[in-house]
Structures are given as structure tokens and as C-alpha cells.
């Protein structure tokens, strides 16, 4: 489909993160149990959301931004463990994005069920794995349910 090239790029970008992501997720209990434990949205909260809504975050980025690439790769490393869609928007492709974010990338936002953007504070460049998941819970998932 039309998403194949983008999906391939995401897989390639996430490859560097995969080892670490599996490492923190596997533990002694094994990956399936850990994945279940890492469910990002509590079942009661999920029930209150629209049935067709999938949590999603967007990284506003620009080409040649290692900090942006690192954040996107770390977020993409979570995709295989929790129900989360990660996408990138290159500010060069839209004049409004460029005007708004040219001095601030990477900028992280979460999407709401209504399709609005919810600002998420930028985590530390080293944030990955369980720490990054906790960050997203605090600054995105918990606010979705509020």
C-alpha cells in the first residue's frame, strides 16, 4: 500500500533501538508478559475513548537534526511494545510548521481522539525504553483520559 515506503523507513530507523527496546521489555518474565504489563492505557480509560482511536504521537523534525532522529527512533522503539503510532512531520514541507517550529525541533505532540494536537514536553535525548514510556504516560496517556 501507500504506507509501505514510510513503514520501511520507520523499521530501518528503529533498527538501532530494537536491541535496547527488547532488552528492557523482556526481563526475566519474558517479553509477552512484559508487553502486557506495559499496556499504556488502563482498560477503564481505554473504554472511555472512541473505539477506533489509536494513541499517536508526532515528532516535528527537520533533515539533518540528530536530536530529532534520536527522539523519533526511541519512540519508534516503543511501537512494538505498546499501542502507539509514531510519525514524523518535516517542517520543510509546510510553511506553517516551519514558521512555528524552526527554532524548536524536535517538537513532540500527541494526537487526541478529536484529532487535536496536545503538546508533550521534550524528554531528555537519552530517554528510551521504560523511562520514555513513563514520560508518555505522564504527559500524554494520562491526559487523554482526563
PDB file of C-alpha atoms in Angstrom:
ATOM      1  CA  UNK A   1       0.000   0.000   0.000  1.00  0.00           C
ATOM      2  CA  UNK A   2       0.949   3.656   0.082  1.00  0.00           C
ATOM      3  CA  UNK A   3       2.331   3.286   3.625  1.00  0.00           C
ATOM      4  CA  UNK A   4       4.940   0.696   2.630  1.00  0.00           C
ATOM      5  CA  UNK A   5       7.811   3.161   1.974  1.00  0.00           C
ATOM      6  CA  UNK A   6       7.108   5.073   5.189  1.00  0.00           C
ATOM      7  CA  UNK A   7       6.813   1.835   7.167  1.00  0.00           C
ATOM      8  CA  UNK A   8      10.112   0.621   5.708  1.00  0.00           C
ATOM      9  CA  UNK A   9      11.767   3.882   6.742  1.00  0.00           C
ATOM     10  CA  UNK A  10      10.375   3.542  10.264  1.00  0.00           C
ATOM     11  CA  UNK A  11      11.624  -0.035  10.524  1.00  0.00           C
ATOM     12  CA  UNK A  12      15.075   0.988   9.303  1.00  0.00           C
ATOM     13  CA  UNK A  13      15.180   3.961  11.670  1.00  0.00           C
ATOM     14  CA  UNK A  14      14.032   1.853  14.627  1.00  0.00           C
ATOM     15  CA  UNK A  15      16.582  -0.898  13.987  1.00  0.00           C
ATOM     16  CA  UNK A  16      19.222   0.794  16.127  1.00  0.00           C
ATOM     17  CA  UNK A  17      16.762   0.986  19.032  1.00  0.00           C
ATOM     18  CA  UNK A  18      15.394  -2.544  18.718  1.00  0.00           C
ATOM     19  CA  UNK A  19      18.018  -4.282  20.835  1.00  0.00           C
ATOM     20  CA  UNK A  20      17.605  -1.884  23.741  1.00  0.00           C
ATOM     21  CA  UNK A  21      13.829  -1.896  23.482  1.00  0.00           C
ATOM     22  CA  UNK A  22      13.685  -5.682  23.615  1.00  0.00           C
ATOM     23  CA  UNK A  23      16.240  -5.704  26.419  1.00  0.00           C
ATOM     24  CA  UNK A  24      14.199  -3.547  28.771  1.00  0.00           C
ATOM     25  CA  UNK A  25      10.975  -5.241  27.785  1.00  0.00           C
ATOM     26  CA  UNK A  26      12.000  -8.874  28.008  1.00  0.00           C
ATOM     27  CA  UNK A  27      13.258  -9.161  31.583  1.00  0.00           C
ATOM     28  CA  UNK A  28      13.109 -12.485  33.384  1.00  0.00           C
ATOM     29  CA  UNK A  29       9.371 -12.901  32.894  1.00  0.00           C
ATOM     30  CA  UNK A  30       9.673 -12.973  29.117  1.00  0.00           C
ATOM     31  CA  UNK A  31       8.518 -10.484  26.521  1.00  0.00           C
ATOM     32  CA  UNK A  32       4.817 -11.454  26.292  1.00  0.00           C
ATOM     33  CA  UNK A  33       4.201 -10.805  29.994  1.00  0.00           C
ATOM     34  CA  UNK A  34       6.264  -7.635  29.896  1.00  0.00           C
ATOM     35  CA  UNK A  35       4.325  -6.377  26.878  1.00  0.00           C
ATOM     36  CA  UNK A  36       1.052  -6.972  28.701  1.00  0.00           C
ATOM     37  CA  UNK A  37       2.389  -5.125  31.746  1.00  0.00           C
ATOM     38  CA  UNK A  38       3.448  -2.198  29.573  1.00  0.00           C
ATOM     39  CA  UNK A  39      -0.065  -1.567  28.234  1.00  0.00           C
ATOM     40  CA  UNK A  40      -0.005   2.208  28.128  1.00  0.00           C
ATOM     41  CA  UNK A  41      -3.676   2.965  28.652  1.00  0.00           C
ATOM     42  CA  UNK A  42      -5.600   1.499  31.584  1.00  0.00           C
ATOM     43  CA  UNK A  43      -8.581  -0.640  30.407  1.00  0.00           C
ATOM     44  CA  UNK A  44     -11.135   1.652  32.109  1.00  0.00           C
ATOM     45  CA  UNK A  45      -9.595   4.662  30.406  1.00  0.00           C
ATOM     46  CA  UNK A  46      -9.486   2.903  27.043  1.00  0.00           C
ATOM     47  CA  UNK A  47     -13.203   2.077  27.357  1.00  0.00           C
ATOM     48  CA  UNK A  48     -13.978   5.785  27.666  1.00  0.00           C
ATOM     49  CA  UNK A  49     -12.141   6.579  24.410  1.00  0.00           C
ATOM     50  CA  UNK A  50     -13.591   6.267  20.936  1.00  0.00           C
ATOM     51  CA  UNK A  51     -13.387   2.649  19.866  1.00  0.00           C
ATOM     52  CA  UNK A  52     -11.477   3.490  16.674  1.00  0.00           C
ATOM     53  CA  UNK A  53      -8.963   5.823  18.347  1.00  0.00           C
ATOM     54  CA  UNK A  54      -5.320   4.752  18.383  1.00  0.00           C
ATOM     55  CA  UNK A  55      -2.905   6.768  20.544  1.00  0.00           C
ATOM     56  CA  UNK A  56      -0.463   8.589  18.295  1.00  0.00           C
ATOM     57  CA  UNK A  57       2.463  10.954  18.683  1.00  0.00           C
ATOM     58  CA  UNK A  58       4.043  13.201  16.073  1.00  0.00           C
ATOM     59  CA  UNK A  59       7.640  14.410  16.033  1.00  0.00           C
ATOM     60  CA  UNK A  60       8.089  17.708  14.197  1.00  0.00           C
ATOM     61  CA  UNK A  61      11.576  17.405  12.766  1.00  0.00           C
ATOM     62  CA  UNK A  62      13.894  18.667  10.058  1.00  0.00           C
ATOM     63  CA  UNK A  63      16.529  16.978   7.954  1.00  0.00           C
ATOM     64  CA  UNK A  64      19.995  16.889   9.463  1.00  0.00           C
ATOM     65  CA  UNK A  65      18.785  17.012  13.085  1.00  0.00           C
ATOM     66  CA  UNK A  66      20.427  14.187  15.097  1.00  0.00           C
ATOM     67  CA  UNK A  67      18.417  15.109  18.219  1.00  0.00           C
ATOM     68  CA  UNK A  68      15.197  14.749  16.186  1.00  0.00           C
ATOM     69  CA  UNK A  69      16.297  11.420  14.705  1.00  0.00           C
ATOM     70  CA  UNK A  70      17.198  10.080  18.150  1.00  0.00           C
ATOM     71  CA  UNK A  71      13.846  11.034  19.683  1.00  0.00           C
ATOM     72  CA  UNK A  72      11.925   9.538  16.757  1.00  0.00           C
ATOM     73  CA  UNK A  73      13.948   6.305  16.885  1.00  0.00           C
ATOM     74  CA  UNK A  74      13.417   5.922  20.639  1.00  0.00           C
ATOM     75  CA  UNK A  75       9.664   6.485  20.252  1.00  0.00           C
ATOM     76  CA  UNK A  76       9.526   4.045  17.338  1.00  0.00           C
ATOM     77  CA  UNK A  77      11.268   1.516  19.579  1.00  0.00           C
ATOM     78  CA  UNK A  78       8.154   1.594  21.793  1.00  0.00           C
ATOM     79  CA  UNK A  79       5.733   0.907  18.916  1.00  0.00           C
ATOM     80  CA  UNK A  80       6.346  -2.844  19.020  1.00  0.00           C
ATOM     81  CA  UNK A  81       5.540  -2.978  22.749  1.00  0.00           C
ATOM     82  CA  UNK A  82       2.544  -0.667  23.209  1.00  0.00           C
ATOM     83  CA  UNK A  83      -0.405   0.524  21.128  1.00  0.00           C
ATOM     84  CA  UNK A  84       1.155   3.719  19.806  1.00  0.00           C
ATOM     85  CA  UNK A  85       1.546   5.146  16.313  1.00  0.00           C
ATOM     86  CA  UNK A  86       4.641   7.311  15.772  1.00  0.00           C
ATOM     87  CA  UNK A  87       5.007   9.628  12.800  1.00  0.00           C
ATOM     88  CA  UNK A  88       7.344  12.405  11.715  1.00  0.00           C
ATOM     89  CA  UNK A  89       6.479  15.707  10.079  1.00  0.00           C
ATOM     90  CA  UNK A  90       9.309  17.519   8.333  1.00  0.00           C
ATOM     91  CA  UNK A  91       8.903  21.261   8.890  1.00  0.00           C
ATOM     92  CA  UNK A  92      10.471  21.994   5.473  1.00  0.00           C
ATOM     93  CA  UNK A  93       7.338  20.512   3.874  1.00  0.00           C
ATOM     94  CA  UNK A  94       4.869  23.042   5.350  1.00  0.00           C
ATOM     95  CA  UNK A  95       5.389  26.798   5.743  1.00  0.00           C
ATOM     96  CA  UNK A  96       3.209  26.979   8.873  1.00  0.00           C
ATOM     97  CA  UNK A  97       5.128  24.161  10.571  1.00  0.00           C
ATOM     98  CA  UNK A  98       8.390  25.839   9.579  1.00  0.00           C
ATOM     99  CA  UNK A  99       7.329  29.230  10.938  1.00  0.00           C
ATOM    100  CA  UNK A 100       6.098  27.693  14.185  1.00  0.00           C
ATOM    101  CA  UNK A 101       8.875  25.170  14.924  1.00  0.00           C
ATOM    102  CA  UNK A 102      12.035  26.188  13.015  1.00  0.00           C
ATOM    103  CA  UNK A 103      13.926  27.062  16.233  1.00  0.00           C
ATOM    104  CA  UNK A 104      12.394  24.381  18.448  1.00  0.00           C
ATOM    105  CA  UNK A 105      12.735  20.974  16.757  1.00  0.00           C
ATOM    106  CA  UNK A 106      12.310  18.291  17.801  1.00  0.00           C
ATOM    107  CA  UNK A 107       8.786  19.150  18.940  1.00  0.00           C
ATOM    108  CA  UNK A 108       6.639  16.310  20.277  1.00  0.00           C
ATOM    109  CA  UNK A 109       2.833  16.359  20.221  1.00  0.00           C
ATOM    110  CA  UNK A 110       0.197  13.757  20.982  1.00  0.00           C
ATOM    111  CA  UNK A 111      -2.996  13.419  18.985  1.00  0.00           C
ATOM    112  CA  UNK A 112      -6.362  13.432  20.763  1.00  0.00           C
ATOM    113  CA  UNK A 113      -9.449  11.444  19.711  1.00  0.00           C
ATOM    114  CA  UNK A 114     -10.787  14.714  18.225  1.00  0.00           C
ATOM    115  CA  UNK A 115      -7.642  14.996  16.078  1.00  0.00           C
ATOM    116  CA  UNK A 116      -6.210  17.940  18.012  1.00  0.00           C
ATOM    117  CA  UNK A 117      -2.531  18.224  18.934  1.00  0.00           C
ATOM    118  CA  UNK A 118      -1.584  18.048  22.611  1.00  0.00           C
ATOM    119  CA  UNK A 119       1.895  19.443  23.396  1.00  0.00           C
ATOM    120  CA  UNK A 120       4.216  16.948  25.102  1.00  0.00           C
ATOM    121  CA  UNK A 121       7.344  18.329  26.812  1.00  0.00           C
ATOM    122  CA  UNK A 122      10.523  17.163  25.098  1.00  0.00           C
ATOM    123  CA  UNK A 123      12.124  14.322  27.066  1.00  0.00           C
ATOM    124  CA  UNK A 124      15.852  14.014  27.632  1.00  0.00           C
ATOM    125  CA  UNK A 125      17.731  12.971  24.462  1.00  0.00           C
ATOM    126  CA  UNK A 126      18.776   9.792  26.302  1.00  0.00           C
ATOM    127  CA  UNK A 127      15.199   8.908  27.308  1.00  0.00           C
ATOM    128  CA  UNK A 128      14.320   5.476  25.977  1.00  0.00           C
ATOM    129  CA  UNK A 129      12.568   2.299  26.962  1.00  0.00           C
ATOM    130  CA  UNK A 130      10.756   2.233  30.292  1.00  0.00           C
ATOM    131  CA  UNK A 131      11.703   5.832  31.141  1.00  0.00           C
ATOM    132  CA  UNK A 132      10.309   7.138  27.853  1.00  0.00           C
ATOM    133  CA  UNK A 133       7.135   5.093  28.355  1.00  0.00           C
ATOM    134  CA  UNK A 134       6.674   6.627  31.825  1.00  0.00           C
ATOM    135  CA  UNK A 135       7.207  10.089  30.302  1.00  0.00           C
ATOM    136  CA  UNK A 136       4.499   9.424  27.713  1.00  0.00           C
ATOM    137  CA  UNK A 137       2.135   8.114  30.385  1.00  0.00           C
ATOM    138  CA  UNK A 138       2.558  11.269  32.473  1.00  0.00           C
ATOM    139  CA  UNK A 139       2.450  13.806  29.647  1.00  0.00           C
ATOM    140  CA  UNK A 140       0.122  12.124  27.138  1.00  0.00           C
ATOM    141  CA  UNK A 141      -1.792   8.945  28.053  1.00  0.00           C
ATOM    142  CA  UNK A 142      -2.967  10.168  31.477  1.00  0.00           C
ATOM    143  CA  UNK A 143      -4.107  13.481  29.961  1.00  0.00           C
ATOM    144  CA  UNK A 144      -6.070  11.672  27.241  1.00  0.00           C
ATOM    145  CA  UNK A 145      -8.189  10.121  29.970  1.00  0.00           C
ATOM    146  CA  UNK A 146      -8.664  13.344  31.946  1.00  0.00           C
TER     147      UNK A 146
END
